[in-house]
XYZ file of C-alpha atoms in Angstrom:
551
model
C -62.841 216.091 -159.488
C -59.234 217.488 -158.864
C -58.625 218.481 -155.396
C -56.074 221.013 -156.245
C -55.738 222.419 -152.694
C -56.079 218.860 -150.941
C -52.111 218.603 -149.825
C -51.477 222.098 -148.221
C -48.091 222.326 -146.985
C -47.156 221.780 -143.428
C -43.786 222.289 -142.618
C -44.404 220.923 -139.011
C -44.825 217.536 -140.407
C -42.148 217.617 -142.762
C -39.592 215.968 -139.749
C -40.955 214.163 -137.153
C -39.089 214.546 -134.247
C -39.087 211.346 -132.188
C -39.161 212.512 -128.987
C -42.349 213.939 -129.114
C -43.948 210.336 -128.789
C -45.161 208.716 -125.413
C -44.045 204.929 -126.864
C -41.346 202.991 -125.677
C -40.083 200.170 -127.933
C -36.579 199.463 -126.357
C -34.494 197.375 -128.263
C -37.633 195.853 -130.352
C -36.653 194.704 -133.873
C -39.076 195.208 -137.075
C -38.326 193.481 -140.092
C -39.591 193.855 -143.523
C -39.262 190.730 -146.046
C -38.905 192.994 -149.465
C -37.990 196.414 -150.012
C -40.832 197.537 -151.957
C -43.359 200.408 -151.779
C -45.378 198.641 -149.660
C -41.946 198.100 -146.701
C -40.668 201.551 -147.155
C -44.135 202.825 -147.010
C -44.340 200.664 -144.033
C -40.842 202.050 -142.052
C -42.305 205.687 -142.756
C -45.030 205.190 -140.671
C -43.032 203.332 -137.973
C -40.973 206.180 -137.303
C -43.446 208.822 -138.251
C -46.783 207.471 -136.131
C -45.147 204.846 -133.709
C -41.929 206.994 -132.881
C -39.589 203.658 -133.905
C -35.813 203.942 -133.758
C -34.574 203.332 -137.464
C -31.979 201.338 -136.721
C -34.218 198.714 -135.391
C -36.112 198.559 -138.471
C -34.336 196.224 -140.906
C -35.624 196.071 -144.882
C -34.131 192.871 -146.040
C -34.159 192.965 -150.200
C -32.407 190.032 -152.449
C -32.011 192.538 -155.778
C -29.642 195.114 -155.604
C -31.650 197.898 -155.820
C -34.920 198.420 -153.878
C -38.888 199.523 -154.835
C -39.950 196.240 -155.842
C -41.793 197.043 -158.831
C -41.684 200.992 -158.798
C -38.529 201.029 -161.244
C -36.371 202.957 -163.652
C -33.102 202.955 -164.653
C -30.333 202.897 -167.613
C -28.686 205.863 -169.420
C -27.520 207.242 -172.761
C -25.633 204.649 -173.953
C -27.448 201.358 -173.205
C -31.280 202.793 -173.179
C -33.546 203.462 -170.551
C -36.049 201.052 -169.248
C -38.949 201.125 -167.120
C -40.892 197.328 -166.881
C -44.091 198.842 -166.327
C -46.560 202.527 -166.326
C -47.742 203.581 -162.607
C -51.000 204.989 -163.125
C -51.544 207.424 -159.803
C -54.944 208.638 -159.242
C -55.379 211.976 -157.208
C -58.864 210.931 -156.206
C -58.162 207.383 -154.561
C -54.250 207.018 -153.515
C -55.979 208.242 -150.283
C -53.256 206.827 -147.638
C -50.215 207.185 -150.836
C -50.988 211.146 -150.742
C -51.391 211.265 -147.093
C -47.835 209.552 -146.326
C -46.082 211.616 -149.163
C -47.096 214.973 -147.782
C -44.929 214.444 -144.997
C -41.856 212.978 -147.096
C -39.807 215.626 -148.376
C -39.279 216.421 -151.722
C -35.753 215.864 -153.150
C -36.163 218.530 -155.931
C -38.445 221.043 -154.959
C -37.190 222.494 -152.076
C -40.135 223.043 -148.568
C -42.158 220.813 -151.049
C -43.549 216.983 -149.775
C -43.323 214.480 -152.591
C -47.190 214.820 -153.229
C -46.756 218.738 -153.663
C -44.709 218.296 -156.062
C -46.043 215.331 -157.897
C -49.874 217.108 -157.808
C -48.513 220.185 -159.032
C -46.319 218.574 -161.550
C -49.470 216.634 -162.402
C -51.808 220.063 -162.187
C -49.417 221.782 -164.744
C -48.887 218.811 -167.225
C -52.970 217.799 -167.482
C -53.840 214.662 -169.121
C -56.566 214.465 -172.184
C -56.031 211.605 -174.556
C -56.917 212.400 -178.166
C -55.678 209.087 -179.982
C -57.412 206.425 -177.212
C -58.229 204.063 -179.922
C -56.705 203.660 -183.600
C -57.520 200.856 -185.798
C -55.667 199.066 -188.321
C -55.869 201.980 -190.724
C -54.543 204.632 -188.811
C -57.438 206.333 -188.063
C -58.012 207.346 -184.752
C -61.384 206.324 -183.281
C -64.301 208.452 -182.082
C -64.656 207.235 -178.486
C -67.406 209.597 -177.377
C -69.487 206.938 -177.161
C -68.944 203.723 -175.047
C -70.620 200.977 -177.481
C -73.256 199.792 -175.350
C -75.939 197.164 -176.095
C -78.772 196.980 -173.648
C -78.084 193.575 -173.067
C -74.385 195.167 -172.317
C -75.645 197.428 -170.106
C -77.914 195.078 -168.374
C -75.498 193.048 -167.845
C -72.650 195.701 -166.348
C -75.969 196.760 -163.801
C -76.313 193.395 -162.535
C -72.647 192.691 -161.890
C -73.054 196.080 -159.794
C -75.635 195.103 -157.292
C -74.685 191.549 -156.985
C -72.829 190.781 -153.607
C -69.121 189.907 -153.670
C -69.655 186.618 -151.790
C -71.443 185.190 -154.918
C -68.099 185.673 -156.930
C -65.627 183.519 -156.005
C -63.429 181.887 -158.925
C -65.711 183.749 -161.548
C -64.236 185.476 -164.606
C -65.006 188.492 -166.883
C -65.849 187.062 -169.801
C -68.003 184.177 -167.594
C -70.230 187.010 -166.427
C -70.475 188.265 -170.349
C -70.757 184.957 -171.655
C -74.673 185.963 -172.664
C -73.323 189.513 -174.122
C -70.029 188.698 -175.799
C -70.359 191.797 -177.817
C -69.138 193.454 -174.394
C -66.023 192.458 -175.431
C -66.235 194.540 -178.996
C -66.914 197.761 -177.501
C -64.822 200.902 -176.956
C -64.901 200.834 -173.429
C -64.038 196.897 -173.101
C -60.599 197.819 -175.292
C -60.092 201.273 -173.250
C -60.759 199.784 -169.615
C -59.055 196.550 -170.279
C -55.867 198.301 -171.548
C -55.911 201.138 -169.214
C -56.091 198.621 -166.459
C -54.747 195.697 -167.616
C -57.292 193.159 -167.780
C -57.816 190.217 -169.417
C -61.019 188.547 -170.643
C -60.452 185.811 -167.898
C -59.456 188.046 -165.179
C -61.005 187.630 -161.752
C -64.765 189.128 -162.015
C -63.926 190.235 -158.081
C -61.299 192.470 -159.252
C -63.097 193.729 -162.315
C -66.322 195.037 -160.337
C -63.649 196.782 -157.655
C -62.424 198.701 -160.302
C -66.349 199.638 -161.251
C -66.846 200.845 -157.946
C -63.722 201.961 -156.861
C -63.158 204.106 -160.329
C -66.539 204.829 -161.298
C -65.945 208.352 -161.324
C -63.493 207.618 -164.610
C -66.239 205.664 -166.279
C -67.379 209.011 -167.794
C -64.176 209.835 -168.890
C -62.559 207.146 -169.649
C -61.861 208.614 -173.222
C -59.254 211.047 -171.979
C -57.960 209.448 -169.140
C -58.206 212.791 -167.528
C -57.897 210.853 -164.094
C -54.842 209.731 -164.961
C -51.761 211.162 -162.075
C -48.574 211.901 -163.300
C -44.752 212.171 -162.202
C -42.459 214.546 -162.931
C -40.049 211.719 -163.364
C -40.285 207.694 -163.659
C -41.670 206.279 -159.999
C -38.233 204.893 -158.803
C -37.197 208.651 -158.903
C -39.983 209.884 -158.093
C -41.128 208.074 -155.566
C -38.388 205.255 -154.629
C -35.197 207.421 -153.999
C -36.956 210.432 -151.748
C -39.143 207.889 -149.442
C -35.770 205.559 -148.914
C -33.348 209.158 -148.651
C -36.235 209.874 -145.227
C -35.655 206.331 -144.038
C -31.637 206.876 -144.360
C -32.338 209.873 -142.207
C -33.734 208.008 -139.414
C -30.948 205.411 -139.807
C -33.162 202.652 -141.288
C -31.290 199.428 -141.749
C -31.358 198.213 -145.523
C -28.044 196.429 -145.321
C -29.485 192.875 -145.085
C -28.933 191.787 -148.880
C -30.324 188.902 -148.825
C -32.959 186.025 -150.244
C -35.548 185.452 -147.616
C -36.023 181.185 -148.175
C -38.273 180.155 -145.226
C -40.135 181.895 -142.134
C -40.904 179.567 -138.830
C -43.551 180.076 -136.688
C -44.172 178.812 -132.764
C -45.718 175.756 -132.711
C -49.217 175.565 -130.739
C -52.323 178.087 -131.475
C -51.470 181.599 -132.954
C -48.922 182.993 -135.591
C -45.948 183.854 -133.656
C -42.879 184.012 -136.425
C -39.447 182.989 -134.752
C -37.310 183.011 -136.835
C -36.134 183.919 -140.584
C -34.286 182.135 -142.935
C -31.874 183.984 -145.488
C -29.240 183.071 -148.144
C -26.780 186.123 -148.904
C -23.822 185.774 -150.354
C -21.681 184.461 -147.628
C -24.110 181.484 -147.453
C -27.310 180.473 -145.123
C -28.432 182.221 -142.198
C -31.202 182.161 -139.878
C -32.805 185.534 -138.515
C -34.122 184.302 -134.954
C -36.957 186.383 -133.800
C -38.322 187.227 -130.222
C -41.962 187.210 -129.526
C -42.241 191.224 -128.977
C -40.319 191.623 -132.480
C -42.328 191.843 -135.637
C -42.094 190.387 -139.023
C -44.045 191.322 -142.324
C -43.491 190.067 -145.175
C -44.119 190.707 -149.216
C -46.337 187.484 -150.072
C -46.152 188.168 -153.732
C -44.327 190.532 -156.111
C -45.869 190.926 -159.608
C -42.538 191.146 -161.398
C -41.178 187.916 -160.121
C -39.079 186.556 -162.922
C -39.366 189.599 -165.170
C -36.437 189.318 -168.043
C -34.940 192.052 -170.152
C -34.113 191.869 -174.020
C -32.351 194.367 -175.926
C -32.586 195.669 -179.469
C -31.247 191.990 -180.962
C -32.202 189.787 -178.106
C -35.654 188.767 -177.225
C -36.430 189.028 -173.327
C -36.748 185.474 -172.128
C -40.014 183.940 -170.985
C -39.000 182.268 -167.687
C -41.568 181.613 -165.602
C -39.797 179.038 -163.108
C -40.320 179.583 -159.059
C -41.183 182.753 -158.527
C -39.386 183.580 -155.946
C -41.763 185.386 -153.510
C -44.655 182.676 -154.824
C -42.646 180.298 -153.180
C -41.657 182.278 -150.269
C -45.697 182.424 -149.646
C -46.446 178.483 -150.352
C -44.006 177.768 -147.684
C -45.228 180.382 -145.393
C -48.450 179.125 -146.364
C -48.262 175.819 -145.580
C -47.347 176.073 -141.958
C -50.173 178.112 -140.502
C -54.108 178.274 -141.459
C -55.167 182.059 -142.879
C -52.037 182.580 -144.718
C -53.839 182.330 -148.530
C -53.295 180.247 -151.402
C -50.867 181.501 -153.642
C -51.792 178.821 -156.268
C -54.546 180.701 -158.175
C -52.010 183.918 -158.641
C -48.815 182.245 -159.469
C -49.784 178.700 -160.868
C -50.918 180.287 -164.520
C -48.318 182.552 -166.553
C -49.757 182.110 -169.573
C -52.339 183.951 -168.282
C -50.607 186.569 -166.172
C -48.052 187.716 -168.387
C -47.625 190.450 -170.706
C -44.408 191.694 -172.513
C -43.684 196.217 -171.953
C -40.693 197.655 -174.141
C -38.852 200.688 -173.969
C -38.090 202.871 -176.564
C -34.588 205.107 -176.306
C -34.684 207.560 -179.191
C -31.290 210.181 -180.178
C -33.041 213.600 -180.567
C -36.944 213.885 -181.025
C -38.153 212.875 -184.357
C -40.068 210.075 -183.844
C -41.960 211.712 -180.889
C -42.753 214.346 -183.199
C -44.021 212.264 -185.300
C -45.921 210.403 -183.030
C -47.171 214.361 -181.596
C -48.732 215.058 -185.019
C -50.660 211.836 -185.097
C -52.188 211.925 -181.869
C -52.622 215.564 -181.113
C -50.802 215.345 -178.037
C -47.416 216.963 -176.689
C -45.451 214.480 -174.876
C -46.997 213.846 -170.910
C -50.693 215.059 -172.187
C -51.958 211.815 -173.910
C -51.770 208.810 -171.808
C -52.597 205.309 -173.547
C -52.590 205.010 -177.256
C -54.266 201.560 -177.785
C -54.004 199.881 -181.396
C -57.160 197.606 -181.112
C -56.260 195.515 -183.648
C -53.345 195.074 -182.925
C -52.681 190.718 -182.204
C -50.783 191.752 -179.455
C -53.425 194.188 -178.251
C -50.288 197.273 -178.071
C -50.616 200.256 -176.313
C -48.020 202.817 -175.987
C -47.838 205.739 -173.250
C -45.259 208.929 -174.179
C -44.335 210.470 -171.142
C -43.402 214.240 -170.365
C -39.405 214.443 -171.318
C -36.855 213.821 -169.886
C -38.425 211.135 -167.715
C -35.360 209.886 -166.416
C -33.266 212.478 -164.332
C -29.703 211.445 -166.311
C -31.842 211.388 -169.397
C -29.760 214.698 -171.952
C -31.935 216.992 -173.526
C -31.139 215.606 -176.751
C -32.520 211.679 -176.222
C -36.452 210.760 -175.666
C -37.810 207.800 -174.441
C -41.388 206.158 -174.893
C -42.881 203.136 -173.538
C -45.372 200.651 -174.590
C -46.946 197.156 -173.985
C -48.556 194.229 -175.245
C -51.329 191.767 -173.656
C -50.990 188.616 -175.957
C -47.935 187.943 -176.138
C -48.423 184.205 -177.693
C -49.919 185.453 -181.042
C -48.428 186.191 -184.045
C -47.946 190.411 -185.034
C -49.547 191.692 -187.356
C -47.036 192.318 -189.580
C -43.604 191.155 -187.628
C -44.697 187.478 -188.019
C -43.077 186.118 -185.206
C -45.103 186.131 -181.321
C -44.281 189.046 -179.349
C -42.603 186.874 -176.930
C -40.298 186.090 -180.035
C -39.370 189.353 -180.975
C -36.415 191.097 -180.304
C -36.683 194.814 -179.295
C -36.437 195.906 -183.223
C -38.795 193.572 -184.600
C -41.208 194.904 -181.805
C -40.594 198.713 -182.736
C -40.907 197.692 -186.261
C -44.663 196.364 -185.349
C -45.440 199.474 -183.801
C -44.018 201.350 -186.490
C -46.325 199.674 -189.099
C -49.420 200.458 -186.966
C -48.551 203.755 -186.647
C -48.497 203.424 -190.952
C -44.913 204.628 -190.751
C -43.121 202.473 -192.180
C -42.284 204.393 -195.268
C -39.608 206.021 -192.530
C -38.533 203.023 -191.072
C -34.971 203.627 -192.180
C -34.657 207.241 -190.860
C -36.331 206.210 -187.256
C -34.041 202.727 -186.659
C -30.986 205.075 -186.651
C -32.070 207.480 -184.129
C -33.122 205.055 -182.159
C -30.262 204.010 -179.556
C -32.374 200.715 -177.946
C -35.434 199.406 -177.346
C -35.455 196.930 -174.592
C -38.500 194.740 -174.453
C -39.426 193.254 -170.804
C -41.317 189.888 -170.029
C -43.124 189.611 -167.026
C -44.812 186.082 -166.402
C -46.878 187.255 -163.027
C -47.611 191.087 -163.816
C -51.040 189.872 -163.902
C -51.509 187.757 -161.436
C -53.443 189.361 -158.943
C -55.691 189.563 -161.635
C -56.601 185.741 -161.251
C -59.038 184.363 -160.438
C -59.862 183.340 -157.082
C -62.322 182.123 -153.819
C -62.356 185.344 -151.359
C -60.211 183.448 -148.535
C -57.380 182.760 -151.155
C -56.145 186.034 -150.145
C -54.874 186.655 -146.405
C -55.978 189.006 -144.193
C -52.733 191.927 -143.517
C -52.584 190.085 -140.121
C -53.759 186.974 -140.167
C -56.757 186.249 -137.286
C -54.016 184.826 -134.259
C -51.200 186.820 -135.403
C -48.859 187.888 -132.653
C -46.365 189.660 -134.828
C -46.723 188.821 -138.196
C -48.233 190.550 -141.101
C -48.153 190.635 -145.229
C -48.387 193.501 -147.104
C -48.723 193.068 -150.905
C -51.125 193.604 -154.205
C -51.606 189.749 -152.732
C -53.879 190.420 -149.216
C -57.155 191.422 -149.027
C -58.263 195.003 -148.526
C -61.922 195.294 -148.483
C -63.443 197.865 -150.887
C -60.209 198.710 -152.827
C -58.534 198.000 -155.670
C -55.052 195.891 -156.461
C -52.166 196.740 -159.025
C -52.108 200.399 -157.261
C -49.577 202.227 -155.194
C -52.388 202.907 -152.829
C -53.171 199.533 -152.439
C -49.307 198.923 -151.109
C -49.129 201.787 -148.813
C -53.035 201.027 -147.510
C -51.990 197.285 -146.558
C -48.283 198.809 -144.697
C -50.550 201.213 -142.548
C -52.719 198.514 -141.569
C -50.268 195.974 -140.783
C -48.357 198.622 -138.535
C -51.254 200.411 -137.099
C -52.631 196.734 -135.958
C -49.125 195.434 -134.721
C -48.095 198.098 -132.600
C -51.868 198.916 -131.567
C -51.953 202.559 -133.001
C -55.069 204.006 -131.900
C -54.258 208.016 -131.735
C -54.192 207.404 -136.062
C -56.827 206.850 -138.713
C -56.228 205.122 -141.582
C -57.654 207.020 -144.810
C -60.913 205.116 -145.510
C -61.969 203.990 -148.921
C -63.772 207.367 -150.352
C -67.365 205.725 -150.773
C -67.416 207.208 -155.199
C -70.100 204.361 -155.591
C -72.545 205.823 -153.518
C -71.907 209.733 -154.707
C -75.865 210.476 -156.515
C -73.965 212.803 -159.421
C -71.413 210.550 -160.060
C -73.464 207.669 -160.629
C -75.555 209.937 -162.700
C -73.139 210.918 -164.734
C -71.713 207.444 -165.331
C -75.240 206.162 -165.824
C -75.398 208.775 -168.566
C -72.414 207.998 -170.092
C -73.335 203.943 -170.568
C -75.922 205.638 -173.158
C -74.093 207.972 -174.827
């Protein structure tokens, strides 16, 4: 399935000279409410399809560093952290690979950011060897998937039944007949490659089926799995923001969007946008030709860091863009419900940690267990684990200050409300040792325990109350079209707006809802938009994963 020679390079579209475009914007002002993937994503293809002047595209961001949830920082000293794993996928980031082959790499050279993420990814293959371990240490044969026929059944049904019979249905609703679905070894490997929970939305769930059915038969190695050569923020973040600094995009609005107005009478017309900055209040007004779209939901709202004494803190009070949205919400009909996504964190959340190590001896260790060099294994999942803990070791360094002497690891945990196995404490509780020291003791090393804990330098544990909420959930119209039906000049781009056929928690999904919200605002109709690439109707793919459900 790797399309190896997909992203040719074309040094023509490298720069994209603006006066090679017939549109005339004048003194027309876009701005962006967010400075995640999904804005920057958004600016690229205002200057690179619509010819905008950068300096009349404004990225207004509260934090004081932009990607919204594409992260990674920290150094030597203090420990590196990353709050959660990007899983790319070379086969559906359609629009992500598209855009990034015309944003120059930073590293490599006459190389676009996909060239050298694909052939990063090309020479660093994934192929998991330790998916599944169980409370004895011994890694699982995962060959087969654990089917009943009841299971299957059940998984066929969900497949052929129409979307519009699903609203506020849940996983384990659907399997409520077949709950040994839920014991089988590709419930545990799906769920924790994709982050699911038993009451996740059932919409969501069969959009993965279709829209990754193609991994379905190998879904044991996570072969599909996409790679960077560094964390996201570097390698994606910092060379998609350096291209906007080249056009003179304006990112120097630090501030906390409160409140967007609209025109009163029929339509969405946004007038006006209310900030707080440091200097106090302020109000953005807005013309009718100017545009505004905004992030109506960020999954790492209210995300909290620990450190190797200090648990993170579980703080799930107004989230900030959830409230942004009610309010936006509340003023115009077709702007969504943000209720079912951000009205239930102790359902959304789940708790990541990073571990910082001085030299490599614990990755060794952990490369003799599983078989796997560093970068070639993916998700190790302990199933019976209480917290349900996976761990992911990356290619080193994975951090661009990281020294050749430190490694770094990262690793999660769904239920974060139950009691470790061994650390008895919840995983909310813990402090970034008593964490390590859980995952130590499923690993079965605990006879080193003294040895690791003083190579390691930290281990900083990170809760996120809503990195699961657009998991919830939820009735079809709870999420808003990318331009609302009547909108004049106002859009929302987010894992929070509804994208038929594809999938939320991706990259793609970010970049796919900028391009439409642009393309539809400024009426770009020389441009396609990559379509959703139709896996679910391939005849050998659904072969093959029809083959695998028996294996």
């Amino acid at each position: 399935m790797k399309k190896k020679d997909s992203y040719k390079k074309d040094s023509t579209t490298m720069k994209v000279p603006l006066r090679h475009f017939p549109y005339e914007y004048g003194d027309r002002q876009v701005y962006f409410v967010g400075g995640g993937l999904g804005s920057l994503a958004g600016a690229a293809y205002l200057i690179r399809d619509c010819g905008f002047k950068g300096e009349n595209i404004h990225i207004i961001e509260g934090l004081h560093i932009l990607g919204g949830s594409n992260d990674g920082a920290g150094d030597v000293s203090q420990g590196f952290v990353c709050r959660g794993g990007r899983m790319l996928n070379e086969e559906t980031y359609e629009n992500f690979w598209e855009l990034f082959a015309t944003i120059p790499s930073l590293d490599m050279p006459g190389m676009s950011v996909t060239e050298e993420i694909l052939n990063f990814d090309h020479l660093h293959p994934t192929h998991a060897q330790a998916r599944l371990i169980d409370k004895h240490g011994r890694i699982l044969d995962v060959k087969s998937m654990g089917f009943s026929q009841a299971d299957r059944l059940a998984l066929g049904k969900l497949m052929i039944t129409p979307e519009e019979k699903l609203d506020d249905m849940t996983i384990e609703g659907w399997f409520a007949q077949t709950p040994h679905f839920f014991s089988t070894n590709f419930w545990y490997m799906w769920q924790t490659t994709f982050a699911f929970q038993k009451w996740s939305s059932l919409f969501e769930f069969k959009r993965y089926m279709e829209r990754m059915i193609f991994e379905f038969s190998r879904i044991e190695t996570l072969e599909g799995v996409t790679r960077t050569p560094y964390n996201q923020y570097e390698s994606v973040i910092v060379p998609i923001k350096a291209y906007l600094d080249e056009y003179g995009v304006d990112f120097s609005i630090n501030a906390i969007v409160t409140d967007i107005n609209f025109s009163k009478g029929e339509g969405i017309t946004a007038d006006a946008i209310h900030i707080e900055d440091a200097e106090g209040k302020k109000v953005i007004s807005l013309r009718p030709s100017d545009i505004c779209i905004m992030t109506n939901g960020c999954m790492t709202d209210n995300a909290r860091l620990g450190d190797f004494n200090t648990p993170a803190a579980y703080d799930p009070h107004k989230p900030i863009s959830g409230e942004l949205w009610a309010k936006v919400a509340s003023k115009k009909p077709g702007l969504g419900n943000p209720a079912p996504f951000f009205a239930h964190p102790e359902e959304t959340n789940w708790e990541s940690f990073t571990v910082t190590c001085k030299g490599n001896s614990l990755l060794k260790m952990i490369e003799q267990f599983s078989s796997n060099v560093p970068g070639s294994g993916a998700l190790m999942t302990f199933k019976d684990s209480n917290w349900l803990m996976s761990i992911v070791v990356a290619a080193q360094p994975h951090f661009k200050n990281q020294p050749l002497d430190t490694t770094i690891f990262w690793g999660y945990g769904i239920y974060t409300d139950k009691v470790g196995n061994y650390v008895k404490k919840t995983m909310r509780e813990c402090t970034g040792k008593e964490i390590l020291i859980e995952l130590l003791h499923h690993l079965h090393f605990e006879s080193d325990q003294d040895i690791i804990m003083d190579s390691i330098v930290n281990v900083i544990p990170c809760m996120m109350p809503y990195i699961d909420a657009q998991f919830q959930p939820r009735k079809m119209t709870d999420r808003p079209q990318v331009v609302p039906e009547g909108s004049t000049n106002f859009a929302m781009i987010s894992q929070f707006v509804e994208i038929p056929e594809d999938m939320v928690f991706t990259e793609e999904y970010s970049v796919r809802a900028a391009r439409i919200a642009v393309y539809k605002l400024l009426d770009v109709t020389d441009k396609q938009i990559c379509p959703v690439t139709s896996y679910k109707k391939d005849p050998k793919i659904l072969k093959d994963a029809l083959k695998t459900s028996y294996r």
